[in-house]
Structure formats: C-alpha cells, structure tokens
Coordinates of C-alpha atoms in Angstrom, one line a residue:
X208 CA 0.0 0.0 0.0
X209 CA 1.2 3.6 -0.8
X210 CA 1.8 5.7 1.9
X211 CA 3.7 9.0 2.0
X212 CA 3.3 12.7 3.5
X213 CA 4.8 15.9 1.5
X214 CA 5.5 19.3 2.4
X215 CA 2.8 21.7 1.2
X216 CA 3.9 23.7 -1.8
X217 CA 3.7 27.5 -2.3
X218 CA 1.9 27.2 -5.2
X219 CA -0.6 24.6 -5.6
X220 CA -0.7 22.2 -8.8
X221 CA -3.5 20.9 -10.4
X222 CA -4.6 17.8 -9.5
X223 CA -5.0 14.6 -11.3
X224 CA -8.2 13.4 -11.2
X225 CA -6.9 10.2 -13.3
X226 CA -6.3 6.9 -11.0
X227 CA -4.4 4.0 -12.9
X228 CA -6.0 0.6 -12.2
X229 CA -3.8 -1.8 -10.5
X230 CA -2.9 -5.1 -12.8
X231 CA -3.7 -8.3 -11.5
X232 CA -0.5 -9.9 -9.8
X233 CA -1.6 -13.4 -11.2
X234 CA 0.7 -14.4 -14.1
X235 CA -0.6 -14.7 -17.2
X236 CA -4.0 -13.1 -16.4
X237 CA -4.9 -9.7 -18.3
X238 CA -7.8 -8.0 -15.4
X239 CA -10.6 -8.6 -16.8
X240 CA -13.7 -11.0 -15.6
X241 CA -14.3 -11.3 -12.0
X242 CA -14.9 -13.9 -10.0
X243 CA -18.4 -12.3 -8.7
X244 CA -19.4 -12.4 -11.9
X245 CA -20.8 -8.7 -11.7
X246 CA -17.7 -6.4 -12.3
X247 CA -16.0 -6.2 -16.0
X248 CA -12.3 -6.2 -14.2
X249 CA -10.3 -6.6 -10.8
X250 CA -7.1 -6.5 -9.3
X251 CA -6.8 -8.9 -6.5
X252 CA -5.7 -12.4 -6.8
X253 CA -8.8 -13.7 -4.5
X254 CA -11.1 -12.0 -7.2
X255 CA -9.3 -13.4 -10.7
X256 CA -10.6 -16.4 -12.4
X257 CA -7.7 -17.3 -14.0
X258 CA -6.7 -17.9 -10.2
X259 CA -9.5 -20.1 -9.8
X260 CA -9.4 -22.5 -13.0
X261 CA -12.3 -20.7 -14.7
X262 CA -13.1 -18.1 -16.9
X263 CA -15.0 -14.7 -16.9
X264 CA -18.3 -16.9 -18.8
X265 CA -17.8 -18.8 -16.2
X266 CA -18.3 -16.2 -13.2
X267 CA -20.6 -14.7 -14.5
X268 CA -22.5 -17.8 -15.2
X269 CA -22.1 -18.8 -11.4
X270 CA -23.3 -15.2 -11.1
X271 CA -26.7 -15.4 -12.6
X272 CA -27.0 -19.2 -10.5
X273 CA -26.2 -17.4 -7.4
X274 CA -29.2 -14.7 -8.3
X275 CA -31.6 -17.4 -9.2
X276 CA -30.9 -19.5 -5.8
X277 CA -31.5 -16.0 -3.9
X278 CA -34.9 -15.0 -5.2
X279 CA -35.8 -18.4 -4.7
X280 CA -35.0 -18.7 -1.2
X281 CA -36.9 -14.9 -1.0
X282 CA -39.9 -16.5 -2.5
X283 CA -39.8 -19.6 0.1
X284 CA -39.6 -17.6 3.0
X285 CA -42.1 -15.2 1.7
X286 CA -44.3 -17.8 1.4
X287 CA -43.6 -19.5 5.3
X288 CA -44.8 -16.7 7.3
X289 CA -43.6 -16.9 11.0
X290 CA -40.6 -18.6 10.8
X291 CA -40.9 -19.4 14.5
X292 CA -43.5 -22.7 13.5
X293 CA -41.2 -23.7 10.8
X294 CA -39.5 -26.4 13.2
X295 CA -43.0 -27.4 14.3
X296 CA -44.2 -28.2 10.4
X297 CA -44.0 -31.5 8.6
X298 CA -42.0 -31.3 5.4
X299 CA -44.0 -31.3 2.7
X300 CA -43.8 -33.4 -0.5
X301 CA -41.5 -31.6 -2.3
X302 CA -38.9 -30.7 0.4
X303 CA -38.1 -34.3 0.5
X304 CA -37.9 -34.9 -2.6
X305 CA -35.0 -32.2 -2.8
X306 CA -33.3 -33.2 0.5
X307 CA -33.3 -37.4 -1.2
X308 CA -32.0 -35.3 -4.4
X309 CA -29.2 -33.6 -2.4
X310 CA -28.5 -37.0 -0.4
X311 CA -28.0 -38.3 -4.2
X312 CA -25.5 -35.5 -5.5
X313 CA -23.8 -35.4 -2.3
X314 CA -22.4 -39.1 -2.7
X315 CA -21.0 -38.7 -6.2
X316 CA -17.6 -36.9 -6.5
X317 CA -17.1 -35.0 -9.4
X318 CA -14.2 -36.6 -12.0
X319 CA -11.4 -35.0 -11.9
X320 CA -9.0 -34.6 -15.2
X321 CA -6.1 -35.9 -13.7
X322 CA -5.2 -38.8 -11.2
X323 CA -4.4 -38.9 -7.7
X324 CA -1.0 -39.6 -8.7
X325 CA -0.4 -36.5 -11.1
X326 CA -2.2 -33.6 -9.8
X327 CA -0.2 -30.6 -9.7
X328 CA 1.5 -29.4 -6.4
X329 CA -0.1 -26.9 -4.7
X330 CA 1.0 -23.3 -6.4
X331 CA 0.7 -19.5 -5.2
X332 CA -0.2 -18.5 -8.8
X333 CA -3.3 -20.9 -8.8
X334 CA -5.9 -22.3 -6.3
X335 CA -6.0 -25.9 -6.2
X336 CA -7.5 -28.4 -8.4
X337 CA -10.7 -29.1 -6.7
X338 CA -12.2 -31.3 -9.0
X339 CA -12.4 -34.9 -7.9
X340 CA -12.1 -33.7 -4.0
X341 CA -16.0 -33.9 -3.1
X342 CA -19.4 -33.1 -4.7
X343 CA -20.6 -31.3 -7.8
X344 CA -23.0 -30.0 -5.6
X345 CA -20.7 -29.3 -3.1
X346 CA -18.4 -27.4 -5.5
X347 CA -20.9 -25.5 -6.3
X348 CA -21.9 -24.2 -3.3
X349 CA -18.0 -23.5 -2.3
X350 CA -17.7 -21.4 -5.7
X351 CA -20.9 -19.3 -5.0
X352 CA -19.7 -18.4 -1.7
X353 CA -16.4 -17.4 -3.2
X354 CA -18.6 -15.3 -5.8
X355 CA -20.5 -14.0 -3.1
X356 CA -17.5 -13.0 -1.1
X357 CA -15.5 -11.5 -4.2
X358 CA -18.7 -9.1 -4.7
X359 CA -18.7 -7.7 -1.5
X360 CA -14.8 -6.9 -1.1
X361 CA -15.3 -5.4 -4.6
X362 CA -17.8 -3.0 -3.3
X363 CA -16.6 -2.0 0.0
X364 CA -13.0 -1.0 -2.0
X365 CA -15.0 0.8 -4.6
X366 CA -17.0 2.3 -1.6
X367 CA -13.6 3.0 -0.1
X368 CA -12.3 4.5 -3.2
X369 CA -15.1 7.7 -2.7
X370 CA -13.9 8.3 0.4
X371 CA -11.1 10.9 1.1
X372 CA -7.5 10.0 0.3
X373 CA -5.9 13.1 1.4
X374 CA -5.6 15.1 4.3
X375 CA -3.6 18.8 5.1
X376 CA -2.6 19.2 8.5
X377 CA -0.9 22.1 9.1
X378 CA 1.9 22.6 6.7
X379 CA 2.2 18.6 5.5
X380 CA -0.5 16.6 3.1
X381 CA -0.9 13.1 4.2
X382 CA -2.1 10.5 1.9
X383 CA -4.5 8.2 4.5
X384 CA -3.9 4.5 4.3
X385 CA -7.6 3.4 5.3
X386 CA -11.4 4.6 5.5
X387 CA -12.4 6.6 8.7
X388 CA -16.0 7.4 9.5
X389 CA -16.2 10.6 9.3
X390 CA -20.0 12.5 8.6
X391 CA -20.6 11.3 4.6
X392 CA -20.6 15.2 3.9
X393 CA -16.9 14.9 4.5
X394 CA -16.1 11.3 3.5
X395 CA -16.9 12.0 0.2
X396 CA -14.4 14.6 0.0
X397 CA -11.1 14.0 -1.9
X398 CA -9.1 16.2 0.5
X399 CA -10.0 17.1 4.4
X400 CA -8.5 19.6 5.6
X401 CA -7.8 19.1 9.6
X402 CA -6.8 21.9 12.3
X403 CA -3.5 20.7 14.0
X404 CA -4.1 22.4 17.2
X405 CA -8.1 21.2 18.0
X406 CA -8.1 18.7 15.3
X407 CA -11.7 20.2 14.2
X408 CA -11.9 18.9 10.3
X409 CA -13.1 21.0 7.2
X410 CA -14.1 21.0 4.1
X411 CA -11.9 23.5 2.0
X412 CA -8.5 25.3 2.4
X413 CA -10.7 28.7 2.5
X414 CA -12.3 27.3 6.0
X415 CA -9.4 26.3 7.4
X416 CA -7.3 29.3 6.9
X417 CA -10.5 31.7 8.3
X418 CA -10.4 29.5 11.6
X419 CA -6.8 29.1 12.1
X420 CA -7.2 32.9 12.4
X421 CA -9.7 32.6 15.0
X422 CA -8.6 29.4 17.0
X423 CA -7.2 30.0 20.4
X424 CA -5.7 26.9 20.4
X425 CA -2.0 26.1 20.6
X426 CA -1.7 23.2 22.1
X427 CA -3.8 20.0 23.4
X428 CA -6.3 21.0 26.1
X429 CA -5.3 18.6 29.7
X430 CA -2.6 19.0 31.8
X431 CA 1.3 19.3 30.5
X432 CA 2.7 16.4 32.4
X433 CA 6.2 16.4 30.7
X434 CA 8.2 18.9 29.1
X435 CA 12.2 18.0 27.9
X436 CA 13.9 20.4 25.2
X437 CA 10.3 20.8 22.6
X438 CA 8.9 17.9 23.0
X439 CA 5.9 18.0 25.6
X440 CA 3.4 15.1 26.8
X441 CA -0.5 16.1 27.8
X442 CA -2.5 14.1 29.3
X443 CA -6.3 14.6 28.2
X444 CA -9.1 13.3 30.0
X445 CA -11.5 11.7 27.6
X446 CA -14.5 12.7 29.5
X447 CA -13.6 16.5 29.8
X448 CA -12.6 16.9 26.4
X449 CA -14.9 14.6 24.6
X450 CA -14.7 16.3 21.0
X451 CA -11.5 16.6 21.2
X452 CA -10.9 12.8 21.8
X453 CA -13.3 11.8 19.3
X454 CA -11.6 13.9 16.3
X455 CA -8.5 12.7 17.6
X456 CA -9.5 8.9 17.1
X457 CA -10.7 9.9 14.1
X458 CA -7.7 11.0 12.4
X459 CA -5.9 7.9 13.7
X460 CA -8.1 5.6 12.1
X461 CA -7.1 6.9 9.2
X462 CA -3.3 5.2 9.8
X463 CA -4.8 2.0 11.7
X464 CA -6.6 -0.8 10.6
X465 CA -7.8 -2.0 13.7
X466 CA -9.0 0.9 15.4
X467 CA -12.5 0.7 16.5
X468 CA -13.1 3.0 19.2
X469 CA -14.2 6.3 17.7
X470 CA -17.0 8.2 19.9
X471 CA -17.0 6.4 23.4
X472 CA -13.7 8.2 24.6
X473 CA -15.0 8.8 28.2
X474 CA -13.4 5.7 30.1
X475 CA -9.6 6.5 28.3
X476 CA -7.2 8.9 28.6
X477 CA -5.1 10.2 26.2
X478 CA -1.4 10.7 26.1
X479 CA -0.2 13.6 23.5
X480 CA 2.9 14.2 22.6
X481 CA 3.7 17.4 20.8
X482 CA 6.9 19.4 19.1
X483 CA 7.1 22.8 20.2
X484 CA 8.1 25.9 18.1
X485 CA 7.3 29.5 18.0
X486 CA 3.8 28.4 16.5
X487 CA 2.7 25.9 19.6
X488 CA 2.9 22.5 19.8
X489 CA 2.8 20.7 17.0
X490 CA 0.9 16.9 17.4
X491 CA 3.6 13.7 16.7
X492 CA 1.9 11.3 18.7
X493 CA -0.1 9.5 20.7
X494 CA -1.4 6.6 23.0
X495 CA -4.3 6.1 24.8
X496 CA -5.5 3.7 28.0
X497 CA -8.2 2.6 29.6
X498 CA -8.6 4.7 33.1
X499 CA -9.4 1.8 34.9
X500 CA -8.3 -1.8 33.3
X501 CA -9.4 -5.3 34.6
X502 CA -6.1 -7.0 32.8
X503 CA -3.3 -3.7 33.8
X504 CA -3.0 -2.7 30.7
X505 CA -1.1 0.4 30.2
X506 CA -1.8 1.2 26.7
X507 CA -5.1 1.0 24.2
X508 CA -3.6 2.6 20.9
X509 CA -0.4 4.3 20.1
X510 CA 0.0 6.3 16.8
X511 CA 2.8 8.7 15.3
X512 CA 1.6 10.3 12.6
X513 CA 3.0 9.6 8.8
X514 CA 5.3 12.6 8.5
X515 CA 6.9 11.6 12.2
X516 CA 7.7 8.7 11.6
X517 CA 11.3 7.2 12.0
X518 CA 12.3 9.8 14.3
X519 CA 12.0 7.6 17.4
X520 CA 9.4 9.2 18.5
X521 CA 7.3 5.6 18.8
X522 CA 9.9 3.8 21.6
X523 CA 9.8 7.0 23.3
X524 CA 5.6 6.9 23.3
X525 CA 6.1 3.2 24.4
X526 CA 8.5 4.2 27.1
X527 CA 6.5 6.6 28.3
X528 CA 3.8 4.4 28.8
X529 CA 6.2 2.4 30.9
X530 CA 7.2 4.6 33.0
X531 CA 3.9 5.6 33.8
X532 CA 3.7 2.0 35.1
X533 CA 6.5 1.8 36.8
X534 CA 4.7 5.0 38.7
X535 CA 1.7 3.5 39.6
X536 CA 3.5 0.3 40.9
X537 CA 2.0 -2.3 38.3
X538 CA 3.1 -4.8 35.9
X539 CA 1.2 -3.8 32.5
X540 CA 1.5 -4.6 29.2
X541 CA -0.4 -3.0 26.2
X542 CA -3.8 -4.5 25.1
X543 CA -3.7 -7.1 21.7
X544 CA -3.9 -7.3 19.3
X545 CA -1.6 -4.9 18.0
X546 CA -1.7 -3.3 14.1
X547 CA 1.4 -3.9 12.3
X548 CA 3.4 -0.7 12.7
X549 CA 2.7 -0.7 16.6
X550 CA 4.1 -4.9 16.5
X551 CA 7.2 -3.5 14.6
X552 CA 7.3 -0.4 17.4
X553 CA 7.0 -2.9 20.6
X554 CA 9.8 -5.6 18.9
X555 CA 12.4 -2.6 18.4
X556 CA 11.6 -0.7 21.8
X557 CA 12.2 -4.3 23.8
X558 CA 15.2 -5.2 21.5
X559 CA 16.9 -2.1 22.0
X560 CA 16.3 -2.0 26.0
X561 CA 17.3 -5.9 26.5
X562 CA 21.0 -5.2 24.2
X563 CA 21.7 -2.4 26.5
X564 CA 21.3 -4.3 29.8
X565 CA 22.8 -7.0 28.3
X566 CA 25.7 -4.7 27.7
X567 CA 26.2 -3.6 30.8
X568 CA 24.8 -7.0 32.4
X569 CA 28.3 -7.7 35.2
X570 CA 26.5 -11.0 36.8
X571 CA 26.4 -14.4 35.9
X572 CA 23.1 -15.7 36.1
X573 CA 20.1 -13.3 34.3
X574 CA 16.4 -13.7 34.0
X575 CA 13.6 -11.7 32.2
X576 CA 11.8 -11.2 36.1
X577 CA 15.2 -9.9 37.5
X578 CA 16.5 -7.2 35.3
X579 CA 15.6 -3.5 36.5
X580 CA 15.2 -2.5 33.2
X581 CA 12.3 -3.9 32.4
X582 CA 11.1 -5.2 35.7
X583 CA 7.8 -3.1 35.3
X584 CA 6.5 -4.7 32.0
X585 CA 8.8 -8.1 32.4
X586 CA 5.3 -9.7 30.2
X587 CA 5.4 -7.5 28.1
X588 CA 9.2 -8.3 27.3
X589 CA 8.6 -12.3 27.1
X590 CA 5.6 -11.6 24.6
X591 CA 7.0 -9.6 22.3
X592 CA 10.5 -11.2 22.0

C-alpha cells in the first residue's frame, strides 16, 4: 500500500483526477472477468478467475445461478410466514424430494482430469484443483460463496475508493492508508482539511485558513505532564474533552486498521505528545489507555503520525507508557492485538532495551523477572520477543 506525506507547496498544482488501475498480480492473467461475476475487471488475486481454473463466462455464469438460488430462497420464506412454526411443520412433499435429491448428489464426487497420482502441487499463482475432492453439488456451493465474497470486497473498495485520500494538516499533506468514519458530507471529499491544534476537520482550504485565524488553540487542552527540550506530553481526559478525543481517534483511524473506538472516549485517557516551536505545539503522537483496566493494561492505541515517523518518536511513546507504570507500581503490558506498525514499534523498543542491559549486564546468572530494566513490563518483554 502507498503511503507517504509531503510538504505543502507554495503554489498549488493541479490535481489529477486520473487513477491508474492496479494489474492483476496473477501471471498470465490480463484483469478482466471477475470472479463475482458482476464487475468487468479486478485487481486482486482472490477475485481473478484465471486464479481459480475458470473463466469470466464462467463467473458470470455462477453469477446469474447465485441470483436465481437467492430469489428463490426470497420467494420460500415469503411464502412461510412466522418462521418461528417452521421447526413445528412436517416437510412437505416436495422438500423431501430435494433433501433425497441432495443425499443423491452429495455421494457422487465430481471426476477430476487428472489422477491422484499426477495432480499438480499446490501453487501460489493458482488455487488448487478441486475437481475430484467432493461433490458437484458441493463445489458449487464452495464457488458461489467465493462469488459471493468476491462481490462484496469489490464493493466495500470501490466504496472505499469515494472516500477521502488526502488530508492537510498544518503545513504537510498526508495520503490516509484506510477509511475513517467521518460525517458522509466529509467522507466523500477528496481532500480534508484538519486543524493541528483542535483537530476540528473542514471542508476546504478557505475554512481552514478563516479558523486558524480565530482558533485559540495552541496546544492539546489537559494537563502538560512532561516537558524536555520541545517535546511535551499532555495528558487529556476523555470525559472532559470529549470532541477533542473523538476527532482525535478519528484522524488515527485513518493510519490504523484496527481501530475501532471512535466516539466512546470517556473511560480513556489520552497521552499527547507534541513538538514545540514558536507556533505551539505541533501533534507527533499519541497513545491512549483505559482509566481503569481489569487486565493492567497500560496502553489501548499508540499512533505517530506519517510525517513523524522514523524519528524515534514511537519507543519513546512506548517508554512513556512504561514509566507511567513503573509510577503506579503495576506490571502492564499493552492491550492485543496490535496493528502492524505498533508490533514492529514494541519488537524494536524491547530489542533495543534488552541489548543495553545485556551490555552492561556484570553477573552471571540473568532472567527476564530480575533485570531493572524492564522489571515493570517483564510480560510484556517475554511476549513480544
């Protein structure tokens, strides 16, 4: 996936409003036909039908068979009416005669073109021959679920595709890497333009500039709890500054896959850590936890935004959230599962603390549970390395 953040220039350029579609990565296979049988192209491997031994006839042949079996199922349980005395009816004449029918297909494998002995090896480039494995019928149901579950990935990316790509926070554009809910007015947008001081998020560049000359803010509203050089840590209440929270989580999603908590920001708090320059305090980061956790966990989510990336700036977020810990006088560890970036964050923090104790380590005998250095989070440490 494509992700990248640019300095703003002076002069805006026009924009493209031409997307190049993405080839399929099977070899041999041109895009076109899907395996739904509804769309003229794709671009995944799980949608081809080259993939899948057929062709695009095929699909949409399986297509129209899926449509058929649908309405018909409609009409049945149109015609049932409370479902509730379904168990308590006999089955009538003609239901058994298609359960005996499906007994009959059911026992009779479908042939397959080659023998046990010389079917290909299982390849990356192509699903596996399923032909001689179990049922016509069977198969049949197997490919219309795949047909089924082909169409609706296709539409949730081309629903995905309409909403925005882009977002300008203060003087960087940021390309998002997944959907966020924001209001449809504004996921429909290509570009959102987001305040960097109260997060508040607008349509156009003219809106944004007219309230960045109004907007009091410079820096996240909570108490400044750390402060070394420019970088700063605040520590927002969820509950106090609800809308504040909520945009917040918002713009994350927009770099996390599996962030789900958007609006109920009341039981968290919310670690921010900032950059400071004659402007105000510029957001890098953040993490959030629960105010009062059952399992001691000391950390919910943890972001650093695109354009702050690869600065260090995440192990000092996770250390922070250590320390914080080691302050309270528990043993936490933060809540799983973790996305992607924040696994590759938690593997480098622990790798780099246990190579400098082992450096300095004088003793003979060591143990996860003994070292100082991570005697607070000593879980933590055995789970991630």
């Amino acid at each position: 996936m494509k992700r990248r953040s640019t300095q703003l220039k002076s002069e805006q350029e026009p924009e493209s409003r031409v997307e190049n579609s993405i080839p399929c990565p099977v070899p041999g296979c041109d895009s076109k036909g899907h395996l739904s049988g509804k769309f003229d192209f794709h671009s995944a491997a799980e949608a081809c039908p080259c993939y899948h031994h057929l062709t695009p006839e095929d699909c949409k042949s399986i297509y129209q068979k899926r449509i058929k079996l649908s309405a018909d199922v409609d009409r049945l349980e149109a015609s049932f009416g409370d479902k509730k005395e379904l168990r308590q009816r006999p089955l009538q004449k003609s239901q058994s005669t298609y359960r005996s029918q499906v007994d009959r297909l059911r026992k009779t494998k479908t042939k397959s073109s080659t023998s046990e002995s010389t079917r290909d090896e299982p390849s990356r480039d192509r699903e596996g021959n399923l032909l001689g494995l179990t049922s016509e019928f069977d198969l049949n149901l197997f490919r219309q679920a795949q047909s089924q579950f082909a169409e609706a990935k296709q539409e949730q990316e081309n629903h995905d595709d309409q909403s925005a790509k882009l977002i300008e926070f203060g003087t960087f554009e940021i390309e998002s890497w997944y959907r966020s809910p924001y209001p449809d007015e504004y996921a429909k947008l290509r570009k959102i333009f987001i305040c960097e001081f109260c997060l508040k998020y607008m349509r156009s560049a003219a809106i944004l500039r007219r309230h960045m000359a109004k907007c009091v803010w410079r820096h996240p509203p909570g108490d400044e709890i750390y402060r070394k050089n420019n970088i700063n840590f605040f520590e927002v209440d969820g509950k106090k500054s609800k809308v504040y929270c909520q945009n917040l989580c918002l713009l994350a999603r927009l770099f996390l896959d599996h962030k789900t908590l958007y609006y109920e920001v009341e039981p968290f708090l919310f670690y921010v850590m900032t950059e400071y320059d004659s402007k105000g305090c510029h957001i890098v980061g953040y993490f959030s936890k629960e105010k009062h956790s059952l399992m001691n966990y000391n950390l919910s989510c943890i972001l650093t935004l695109p354009h702050q990336m690869k600065k260090g700036f995440g192990r000092m977020l996770i250390d922070f959230s250590y320390n914080l810990s080691k302050i309270e006088n528990r043993i936490g560890s933060p809540e799983k599962p973790l996305s992607d970036l924040g696994l590759i964050s938690y593997r480098s923090y622990w790798t780099k603390v246990l190579m400098h104790y082992l450096a300095d380590f004088e003793g003979k005998d060591i143990s996860i549970k003994g070292t100082r250095a991570v005697a607070s989070a000593s879980d933590g440490a055995a789970s991630f390395l």
